[in-house]
Coordinates of C-alpha atoms in Angstrom, one line a residue:
X15 CA 0.0 0.0 0.0
X16 CA 1.6 3.3 -1.1
X17 CA 1.2 6.6 0.7
X18 CA 2.6 10.1 1.0
X19 CA 3.2 12.1 4.2
X20 CA 1.4 15.5 4.5
X21 CA 3.4 18.5 5.8
X22 CA 1.0 20.5 8.0
X23 CA 3.1 23.6 7.6
X24 CA 2.8 23.6 3.8
X25 CA -0.8 22.3 3.7
X26 CA -2.5 25.8 3.5
X27 CA -0.2 26.8 0.5
X28 CA -0.5 23.5 -1.4
X29 CA -4.1 22.3 -0.7
X30 CA -6.6 22.8 -3.5
X31 CA -9.8 20.8 -3.0
X32 CA -8.9 17.1 -3.3
X33 CA -5.4 18.0 -4.5
X34 CA -2.3 18.7 -2.5
X35 CA 0.4 20.1 -4.8
X36 CA 0.3 18.1 -8.0
X37 CA -1.3 15.0 -6.4
X38 CA -4.9 14.2 -6.0
X39 CA -6.0 12.0 -3.0
X40 CA -9.1 10.1 -2.1
X41 CA -8.2 9.1 1.4
X42 CA -6.3 10.8 4.3
X43 CA -5.1 8.9 7.4
X44 CA -4.7 10.8 10.7
X45 CA -2.3 8.6 12.7
X46 CA -2.9 8.9 16.5
X47 CA -2.2 12.7 16.6
X48 CA -2.6 14.5 19.9
X49 CA -2.8 17.9 18.3
X50 CA -3.6 19.3 14.8
X51 CA -3.2 22.8 13.4
X52 CA -6.4 24.8 12.8
X53 CA -5.5 24.9 9.1
X54 CA -5.2 21.1 9.0
X55 CA -8.6 20.6 10.6
X56 CA -10.0 23.2 8.1
X57 CA -8.6 21.1 5.3
X58 CA -9.8 17.8 6.6
X59 CA -13.4 19.1 7.1
X60 CA -13.5 20.5 3.6
X61 CA -11.9 17.3 2.2
X62 CA -14.6 15.1 3.9
X63 CA -17.4 17.5 2.7
X64 CA -16.1 17.1 -0.9
X65 CA -16.4 13.3 -0.7
X66 CA -12.9 12.4 0.5
X67 CA -12.4 9.7 3.0
X68 CA -10.8 10.7 6.4
X69 CA -9.7 7.9 8.7
X70 CA -8.6 8.6 12.2
X71 CA -6.2 5.8 13.4
X72 CA -6.0 5.3 17.2
X73 CA -7.1 8.3 19.4
X74 CA -8.7 11.3 17.9
X75 CA -6.8 14.6 18.5
X76 CA -7.9 16.5 21.7
X77 CA -5.9 19.7 20.9
X78 CA -6.1 22.3 18.2
X79 CA -3.0 24.4 17.8
X80 CA -2.0 22.7 21.2
X81 CA -5.1 24.1 22.9
X82 CA -7.9 21.8 24.2
X83 CA -10.6 21.4 21.5
X84 CA -13.5 19.0 20.7
X85 CA -13.1 19.7 17.0
X86 CA -10.9 16.7 16.2
X87 CA -13.2 14.3 18.1
X88 CA -16.3 15.6 16.4
X89 CA -14.7 15.2 13.0
X90 CA -13.7 11.6 13.8
X91 CA -17.3 10.8 14.8
X92 CA -18.5 12.2 11.4
X93 CA -15.9 10.3 9.4
X94 CA -14.2 7.1 10.5
X95 CA -12.1 5.9 13.4
X96 CA -10.3 2.6 13.7
X97 CA -7.9 0.9 16.2
X98 CA -4.1 1.2 15.9
X99 CA -3.1 -2.0 14.1
X100 CA -1.7 -3.0 10.7
X101 CA -4.5 -5.3 9.8
X102 CA -7.2 -2.7 10.7
X103 CA -5.4 0.0 8.6
X104 CA -5.1 -2.3 5.6
X105 CA -8.7 -3.4 5.8
X106 CA -9.9 0.2 6.0
X107 CA -7.8 1.1 2.9
X108 CA -8.8 -2.0 0.8
X109 CA -10.9 0.1 -1.5
X110 CA -7.9 2.2 -2.3
X111 CA -5.6 -0.7 -3.1
X112 CA -4.4 -0.6 -6.7
X113 CA -1.8 -3.4 -6.4
X114 CA -1.8 -6.7 -4.5
X115 CA 0.7 -9.6 -4.6
X116 CA 0.0 -13.0 -3.2
X117 CA 1.9 -16.2 -3.0
X118 CA 0.8 -19.7 -3.9
X119 CA -1.0 -20.1 -0.6
X120 CA -3.0 -17.0 -1.3
X121 CA -1.2 -15.1 1.4
X122 CA -0.1 -11.5 0.9
X123 CA 3.6 -11.6 -0.2
X124 CA 6.0 -10.2 2.5
X125 CA 9.4 -8.7 1.8
X126 CA 8.5 -6.7 -1.3
X127 CA 8.1 -3.0 -2.1
X128 CA 6.4 -1.4 -5.1
X129 CA 6.1 1.9 -6.8
X130 CA 3.3 2.8 -9.2
X131 CA 3.7 5.7 -11.6
X132 CA 1.2 7.1 -14.1
X133 CA 1.9 8.7 -17.5
X134 CA -0.4 10.0 -20.2
X135 CA -0.7 6.7 -22.0
X136 CA 0.3 4.0 -19.5
X137 CA 1.3 3.1 -16.0
X138 CA 4.6 1.8 -14.7
X139 CA 4.8 -0.7 -11.9
X140 CA 8.1 -1.6 -10.2
X141 CA 8.2 -4.4 -7.7
X142 CA 11.4 -5.3 -5.8
X143 CA 12.4 -7.5 -2.9
X144 CA 13.2 -5.6 0.2
X145 CA 15.6 -7.7 2.4
X146 CA 18.4 -10.1 1.6
X147 CA 17.7 -13.7 2.5
X148 CA 20.0 -16.2 4.2
X149 CA 21.2 -19.2 2.2
X150 CA 20.1 -17.5 -1.1
X151 CA 21.9 -20.3 -3.0
X152 CA 19.2 -22.6 -1.8
X153 CA 16.4 -20.2 -2.7
X154 CA 13.6 -21.8 -4.8
X155 CA 11.3 -20.1 -7.3
X156 CA 8.4 -18.3 -5.8
X157 CA 5.1 -18.3 -7.8
X158 CA 3.2 -15.1 -7.2
X159 CA -0.1 -13.7 -8.5
X160 CA -0.2 -10.0 -9.1
X161 CA -3.7 -8.4 -8.7
X162 CA -4.2 -5.0 -10.4
X163 CA -7.3 -2.9 -10.1
X164 CA -8.6 -2.3 -13.7
X165 CA -7.9 -4.1 -17.0
X166 CA -4.4 -3.8 -18.4
X167 CA -2.1 -5.3 -21.0
X168 CA 1.1 -6.1 -18.9
X169 CA 4.5 -5.8 -20.6
X170 CA 7.6 -7.1 -18.8
X171 CA 10.5 -4.7 -19.3
X172 CA 13.6 -6.8 -18.5
X173 CA 16.1 -4.4 -17.0
X174 CA 18.9 -7.1 -17.2
X175 CA 18.8 -7.9 -20.9
X176 CA 16.7 -5.0 -22.3
X177 CA 13.9 -7.2 -23.7
X178 CA 10.2 -6.4 -23.7
X179 CA 7.7 -9.2 -23.4
X180 CA 3.9 -9.0 -23.3
X181 CA 2.7 -11.3 -20.5
X182 CA -0.4 -13.4 -20.3
X183 CA -3.2 -12.2 -17.9
X184 CA -6.6 -13.2 -16.6
X185 CA -9.4 -10.8 -16.0
X186 CA -11.8 -11.2 -13.1
X187 CA -14.2 -8.8 -11.3
X188 CA -12.6 -5.8 -12.9
X189 CA -9.1 -6.9 -12.0
X190 CA -6.0 -8.0 -14.0
X191 CA -4.3 -11.1 -12.7
X192 CA -0.7 -11.8 -13.7
X193 CA 1.4 -14.8 -12.7
X194 CA 4.9 -13.8 -11.7
X195 CA 7.6 -16.5 -11.0
X196 CA 10.2 -14.8 -8.9
X197 CA 13.5 -15.6 -7.2
X198 CA 14.8 -13.9 -4.0
X199 CA 16.9 -11.3 -5.9
X200 CA 14.4 -10.5 -8.6
X201 CA 12.7 -7.2 -9.4
X202 CA 10.0 -6.6 -12.0
X203 CA 9.3 -3.5 -14.1
X204 CA 5.9 -3.7 -15.9
X205 CA 4.4 -1.3 -18.4
X206 CA 0.6 -1.3 -18.1
X207 CA -1.7 -0.1 -20.9
X208 CA -5.5 -0.1 -21.0
X209 CA -6.9 -3.2 -22.6
X210 CA -6.6 -7.0 -22.5
X211 CA -3.6 -9.3 -23.2
X212 CA -3.9 -11.8 -26.0
X213 CA -1.0 -13.9 -24.9
X214 CA -1.6 -17.5 -23.8
X215 CA -0.3 -18.6 -20.4
X216 CA 2.8 -20.8 -20.6
X217 CA 3.8 -23.0 -17.7
X218 CA 7.5 -22.5 -16.8
X219 CA 9.6 -25.6 -17.4
X220 CA 10.7 -27.7 -14.4
X221 CA 14.3 -28.9 -14.2
X222 CA 15.8 -31.7 -12.1
X223 CA 19.4 -32.4 -11.0
X224 CA 21.0 -35.3 -12.9
X225 CA 24.6 -35.0 -11.7
X226 CA 27.5 -32.7 -10.8
X227 CA 30.5 -31.6 -12.8
X228 CA 33.0 -33.1 -10.3
X229 CA 36.2 -32.6 -12.3
X230 CA 39.6 -31.2 -11.7
X231 CA 39.9 -28.2 -13.9
X232 CA 42.6 -26.5 -15.8
X233 CA 42.7 -22.9 -14.6
X234 CA 43.8 -19.6 -15.9
X235 CA 44.6 -16.7 -13.5
X236 CA 43.9 -13.2 -14.8
X237 CA 46.9 -11.8 -13.0
X238 CA 50.0 -13.0 -11.1
X239 CA 49.5 -14.8 -7.9
X240 CA 50.2 -12.8 -4.7
X241 CA 51.8 -13.5 -1.3
X242 CA 50.9 -11.0 1.4
X243 CA 53.9 -9.7 3.3
X244 CA 52.7 -8.0 6.5
X245 CA 54.6 -9.8 9.4
X246 CA 58.3 -8.5 9.3
X247 CA 61.0 -8.2 11.8
X248 CA 61.9 -4.6 12.4
X249 CA 64.3 -2.2 14.0
X250 CA 64.2 1.6 14.7
X251 CA 67.1 3.9 13.8
X252 CA 69.6 1.0 13.5
X253 CA 68.8 -0.5 16.9
X254 CA 68.3 -4.1 17.7
X255 CA 66.1 -6.3 15.6
X256 CA 62.7 -7.1 17.1
X257 CA 60.5 -10.1 16.6
X258 CA 58.0 -10.4 13.8
X259 CA 54.9 -8.2 14.2
X260 CA 52.0 -7.2 12.1
X261 CA 52.8 -4.1 10.0
X262 CA 50.2 -1.7 11.4
X263 CA 51.1 -2.6 14.9
X264 CA 54.7 -1.8 14.0
X265 CA 53.5 1.6 12.9
X266 CA 51.8 2.2 16.2
X267 CA 54.9 1.1 18.2
X268 CA 57.2 3.3 16.1
X269 CA 55.0 6.4 16.4
X270 CA 54.7 5.8 20.2
X271 CA 58.4 5.3 20.9
X272 CA 59.5 8.2 18.7
X273 CA 56.9 10.5 20.2
X274 CA 55.3 11.1 16.8
X275 CA 51.6 11.8 16.6
X276 CA 49.6 8.9 15.2
X277 CA 46.5 10.5 13.8
X278 CA 46.9 8.2 10.8
X279 CA 45.6 5.3 13.0
X280 CA 42.3 7.1 13.1
X281 CA 41.8 6.6 9.4
X282 CA 42.8 9.9 7.8
X283 CA 45.1 9.5 4.8
X284 CA 48.6 11.1 5.0
X285 CA 47.9 13.7 2.3
X286 CA 45.1 15.4 4.3
X287 CA 47.6 16.6 6.8
X288 CA 49.2 20.1 6.3
X289 CA 52.5 21.2 7.5
X290 CA 55.9 19.5 7.6
X291 CA 56.6 15.8 7.7
X292 CA 60.3 15.8 8.7
X293 CA 61.3 12.2 8.1
X294 CA 64.4 12.3 10.3
X295 CA 64.0 8.8 11.7
X296 CA 64.5 5.4 10.0
X297 CA 62.7 2.1 10.2
X298 CA 63.9 -1.2 8.7
X299 CA 61.6 -4.0 7.9
X300 CA 62.8 -7.5 7.2
X301 CA 60.6 -10.1 5.5
X302 CA 61.4 -13.8 5.3
X303 CA 60.0 -15.6 2.3
X304 CA 60.2 -19.4 2.5
X305 CA 59.8 -21.2 -0.8
X306 CA 59.6 -24.8 -1.7
X307 CA 60.6 -24.0 -5.3
X308 CA 62.7 -21.6 -7.2
X309 CA 60.7 -19.0 -9.2
X310 CA 61.9 -16.7 -11.9
X311 CA 60.8 -13.1 -12.4
X312 CA 59.1 -12.3 -9.1
X313 CA 58.1 -8.7 -8.4
X314 CA 57.5 -6.7 -5.2
X315 CA 54.6 -4.3 -4.9
X316 CA 54.7 -1.6 -2.3
X317 CA 53.9 2.0 -1.5
X318 CA 56.5 4.9 -1.4
X319 CA 59.0 3.0 -3.6
X320 CA 61.0 6.2 -4.2
X321 CA 61.6 6.7 -0.4
X322 CA 62.7 3.1 0.3
X323 CA 66.1 1.4 0.2
X324 CA 65.4 -2.2 -0.8
X325 CA 67.6 -5.3 -0.7
X326 CA 66.8 -8.8 -1.8
X327 CA 68.9 -11.6 -0.5
X328 CA 71.6 -9.1 0.4
X329 CA 71.7 -7.3 -3.0
X330 CA 70.3 -3.8 -3.7
X331 CA 67.2 -3.8 -5.8
X332 CA 66.8 -1.4 -8.7
X333 CA 63.6 0.6 -8.2
X334 CA 62.5 0.9 -11.8
X335 CA 58.7 1.0 -11.6
X336 CA 57.1 -1.6 -13.8
X337 CA 53.5 -0.6 -13.2
X338 CA 50.9 -0.7 -10.4
X339 CA 49.3 -3.5 -8.5
X340 CA 45.5 -2.9 -8.1
X341 CA 45.9 0.6 -6.7
X342 CA 47.8 3.5 -8.2
X343 CA 49.7 4.0 -4.9
X344 CA 51.1 0.4 -5.0
X345 CA 53.9 0.2 -7.5
X346 CA 55.7 -2.9 -8.8
X347 CA 59.5 -3.4 -9.0
X348 CA 61.4 -6.4 -10.2
X349 CA 63.2 -8.6 -7.6
X350 CA 64.5 -11.3 -10.0
X351 CA 64.7 -15.0 -9.0
X352 CA 63.2 -16.3 -5.8
X353 CA 65.4 -19.1 -4.5
X354 CA 64.3 -22.4 -3.1
X355 CA 64.5 -22.1 0.7
X356 CA 64.8 -18.9 2.7
X357 CA 64.7 -15.5 1.0
X358 CA 65.1 -12.1 2.7
X359 CA 63.6 -8.8 1.6
X360 CA 64.8 -5.8 3.6
X361 CA 63.1 -2.4 3.3
X362 CA 64.6 0.7 4.9
X363 CA 62.3 3.7 5.0
X364 CA 62.5 7.2 6.6
X365 CA 59.8 8.0 9.1
X366 CA 58.1 11.2 10.2
X367 CA 54.9 12.4 11.9
X368 CA 52.6 11.3 9.0
X369 CA 54.6 8.4 7.6
X370 CA 52.8 5.1 7.3
X371 CA 54.0 1.5 7.0
X372 CA 51.8 -0.8 4.9
X373 CA 51.8 -4.4 3.8
X374 CA 53.8 -5.4 0.7
X375 CA 53.0 -8.0 -1.9
X376 CA 55.1 -10.6 -3.6
X377 CA 53.9 -11.2 -7.2
X378 CA 54.7 -14.0 -9.6
X379 CA 53.9 -17.4 -11.1
X380 CA 53.8 -19.5 -8.0
X381 CA 51.4 -21.0 -5.4
X382 CA 51.0 -19.7 -1.9
X383 CA 50.1 -21.7 1.3
X384 CA 49.1 -19.9 4.4
X385 CA 49.2 -21.8 7.7
X386 CA 48.8 -19.9 11.0
X387 CA 50.7 -16.7 10.7
X388 CA 53.3 -18.2 8.3
X389 CA 53.3 -18.5 4.5
X390 CA 55.2 -20.7 2.0
X391 CA 55.7 -20.3 -1.8
X392 CA 54.9 -23.5 -3.7
X393 CA 54.7 -24.7 -7.3
X394 CA 52.5 -22.7 -9.7
X395 CA 48.8 -23.4 -9.6
X396 CA 47.8 -25.0 -12.9
X397 CA 44.7 -27.0 -11.8
X398 CA 41.9 -26.6 -9.3
X399 CA 39.2 -28.8 -7.9
X400 CA 35.9 -27.1 -7.1
X401 CA 36.3 -26.0 -3.5
X402 CA 38.0 -23.3 -1.5
X403 CA 40.9 -21.7 -3.5
X404 CA 42.7 -20.6 -0.4
X405 CA 43.5 -24.3 0.4
X406 CA 44.8 -24.9 -3.2
X407 CA 47.7 -22.5 -3.5
X408 CA 45.7 -19.2 -3.9
X409 CA 45.7 -18.1 -0.3
X410 CA 45.8 -14.4 -0.9
X411 CA 44.8 -14.2 -4.6
X412 CA 42.0 -11.7 -5.4
X413 CA 41.9 -11.7 -9.2
X414 CA 39.7 -13.6 -11.6
X415 CA 40.0 -17.3 -12.0
X416 CA 38.8 -19.2 -15.1
X417 CA 38.0 -22.9 -14.6
X418 CA 38.1 -25.0 -17.8
X419 CA 36.6 -28.5 -18.4
X420 CA 34.8 -30.6 -21.0
X421 CA 31.1 -31.2 -20.8
X422 CA 28.5 -33.0 -23.0
X423 CA 25.6 -30.5 -23.3
X424 CA 22.0 -30.6 -24.6
X425 CA 19.6 -27.9 -25.4
X426 CA 17.3 -28.9 -22.5
X427 CA 20.2 -28.7 -20.0
X428 CA 21.4 -26.1 -17.5
X429 CA 24.4 -25.6 -15.3
X430 CA 23.7 -24.4 -11.8
X431 CA 26.6 -22.8 -10.0
X432 CA 25.1 -22.6 -6.5
X433 CA 28.0 -22.1 -4.2
X434 CA 30.6 -19.5 -5.0
X435 CA 32.3 -16.9 -2.9
X436 CA 32.8 -14.3 -5.6
X437 CA 30.8 -11.3 -6.8
X438 CA 29.7 -13.2 -9.9
X439 CA 30.6 -15.8 -12.5
X440 CA 30.4 -16.0 -16.2
X441 CA 30.0 -19.1 -18.3
X442 CA 31.5 -19.5 -21.8
X443 CA 31.2 -22.3 -24.3
X444 CA 34.0 -22.8 -26.8
X445 CA 35.2 -19.3 -25.9
X446 CA 31.8 -17.5 -26.3
X447 CA 30.1 -16.2 -23.2
X448 CA 26.5 -17.5 -22.8
X449 CA 25.6 -16.4 -19.3
X450 CA 26.4 -14.2 -16.4
X451 CA 25.7 -15.9 -13.1
X452 CA 25.2 -13.3 -10.3
X453 CA 21.7 -13.8 -8.8
X454 CA 19.4 -16.6 -7.9
X455 CA 18.8 -19.2 -9.4
X456 CA 22.5 -19.1 -10.4
X457 CA 22.0 -21.0 -13.7
X458 CA 23.3 -21.0 -17.2
X459 CA 21.2 -22.4 -20.0
X460 CA 22.6 -24.3 -22.9
X461 CA 19.5 -23.7 -25.1
X462 CA 21.6 -21.7 -27.6
X463 CA 24.4 -24.3 -27.8
X464 CA 24.6 -27.1 -30.2
X465 CA 24.4 -30.5 -28.4
X466 CA 27.7 -32.4 -27.9
X467 CA 31.0 -32.1 -26.1
X468 CA 32.2 -28.5 -25.5
X469 CA 34.9 -26.6 -23.7
X470 CA 33.2 -25.0 -20.7
X471 CA 34.9 -21.9 -19.1
X472 CA 33.6 -20.6 -15.8
X473 CA 35.2 -17.3 -14.8
X474 CA 34.9 -16.5 -11.1
X475 CA 35.4 -12.8 -10.7
X476 CA 37.7 -11.9 -7.8
X477 CA 37.3 -10.0 -4.6
X478 CA 40.2 -8.5 -2.7
X479 CA 39.4 -9.3 0.9
X480 CA 42.1 -11.9 1.3
X481 CA 44.6 -9.5 -0.3
X482 CA 43.7 -6.2 1.4
X483 CA 41.1 -7.1 4.0
X484 CA 41.3 -7.1 7.8
X485 CA 42.8 -10.6 8.0
X486 CA 43.7 -10.4 11.7
X487 CA 40.3 -9.2 12.9
X488 CA 38.8 -12.0 14.9
X489 CA 35.6 -10.2 15.8
X490 CA 33.0 -12.1 13.8
X491 CA 30.3 -9.8 15.0
X492 CA 31.9 -6.7 13.6
X493 CA 29.1 -4.8 11.8
X494 CA 31.0 -1.7 10.9
X495 CA 34.1 -1.8 8.6
X496 CA 36.4 1.1 8.6
X497 CA 40.1 1.9 9.5
X498 CA 39.7 0.5 13.0
X499 CA 38.8 -2.9 11.5
X500 CA 42.6 -3.4 10.9
X501 CA 43.5 -2.4 14.4
X502 CA 42.1 -4.8 17.1
X503 CA 43.2 -5.8 20.6
X504 CA 42.8 -8.7 22.9
X505 CA 40.4 -11.4 21.9
X506 CA 39.4 -9.4 18.8
X507 CA 42.9 -9.8 17.4
X508 CA 44.4 -12.9 15.7
X509 CA 48.1 -13.2 14.7
X510 CA 47.0 -15.9 12.3
X511 CA 45.5 -15.2 8.9
X512 CA 41.7 -15.4 9.0
X513 CA 41.1 -16.1 5.3
X514 CA 37.7 -16.2 3.8
X515 CA 36.8 -19.0 1.3
X516 CA 37.1 -18.0 -2.3
X517 CA 36.3 -19.4 -5.7
X518 CA 33.6 -21.9 -6.7
X519 CA 33.0 -23.8 -3.5
X520 CA 31.2 -26.9 -4.9
X521 CA 30.9 -28.6 -8.2
X522 CA 28.3 -27.1 -10.6
X523 CA 25.1 -29.0 -10.7
X524 CA 23.8 -30.4 -14.1
X525 CA 20.1 -29.9 -14.6
X526 CA 17.9 -31.3 -17.3
X527 CA 14.3 -30.5 -18.2
X528 CA 11.9 -32.8 -16.3
X529 CA 9.7 -35.1 -18.2
X530 CA 6.1 -33.7 -18.5

């Protein structure tokens, strides 16, 4: 049920008979008001006298301009007064209802909003789900019936693919009835024109699971793999080396010991601070990279490259910038060959009042295992099984991953990718994209594909949480994410990496059209 609020202060200027501003109303609700302005009571009395419906909900007002008055009570006696409850309000407004949506049980559909707009030659109706649902990958199709006051030809304007389709409708007792199959993420935009639809109702096809694509896939990474470096040893101004610590905690310790203000910890970026940043102190960071294999052509990505002195296994590193990694502020430089065994990266950086120390990133063609607060470089990842990527050599990887496998397809077949921890997936057949899978029911249809064996490519688009997120925040009930999410203490802090699952977490389900 749609409604508008009335502004009592503007009412005398906007009211004109049954109109307020550009809108014309048939019903006004007065919701449990203790006092009304004299001008509002004048309007309500005139509105009722002109045939408008006035409904007082709850107690009638006992004050006029905050002064005791019987005027509100008398108007309520002349018009209508109901108790303060949702069902009573809806029942009282039933004659005003233009739109109703009911489920298969005939119950009014919860968790939806609508907006109805009128133009010269048509009406536009938009219906949307209101709240996210838990376990949306398990969501099933909901079959709803839309009830519209009046007779209309409904056209579905598909905002995802741009298509326009006339829908079938029934007409009963002056109403238009339209069947709408919806999933939990769906919204509907309908264009309604006067008349009757000539389309015949078509029952949606039912599909059933016939198996799973449980295969080991060849994979392709859209960018080099990454190993997060955020737990170095460190020393201040050439002093003694201190044990490994998380990089932002090092920042806080350095600022405290050197009596430098640490406003950066509150979330402001360094460039918002005016004044001098005399970087007269120095901090050295030493990262140990353990590798089970030797790897050619690895790179280091970090901020403030130009300020740093960098050595790799005891040799100075040339600071020629080769590009950026994800963010313009994070620049890449070449390190060369990563040796099997222990490798040492040392970064010496000047420090001042607004200097920050951030994580670094080792990039290259390798795998990465994370265990506890330690990491290990492993052989490059060439294959993946469906399941959590973080356990298969992609612990911190946040880019796109393409899974490749063979599959015999049929025109009455679909592939359902129900469990994935990425923003979306795309499905390609023999190199041609056929579907984008982002919302329920998470399915790709092979209707446009010739039957037979094909090369299937599912690209899971990346998210950067395991690369840049608050991986040491152990507060699972944290509802607000900001700068302090990276700085926790006590039980809310974890030295270990709290990685989130990534990738396609279970094998895609093969669906076939059920026998009629």
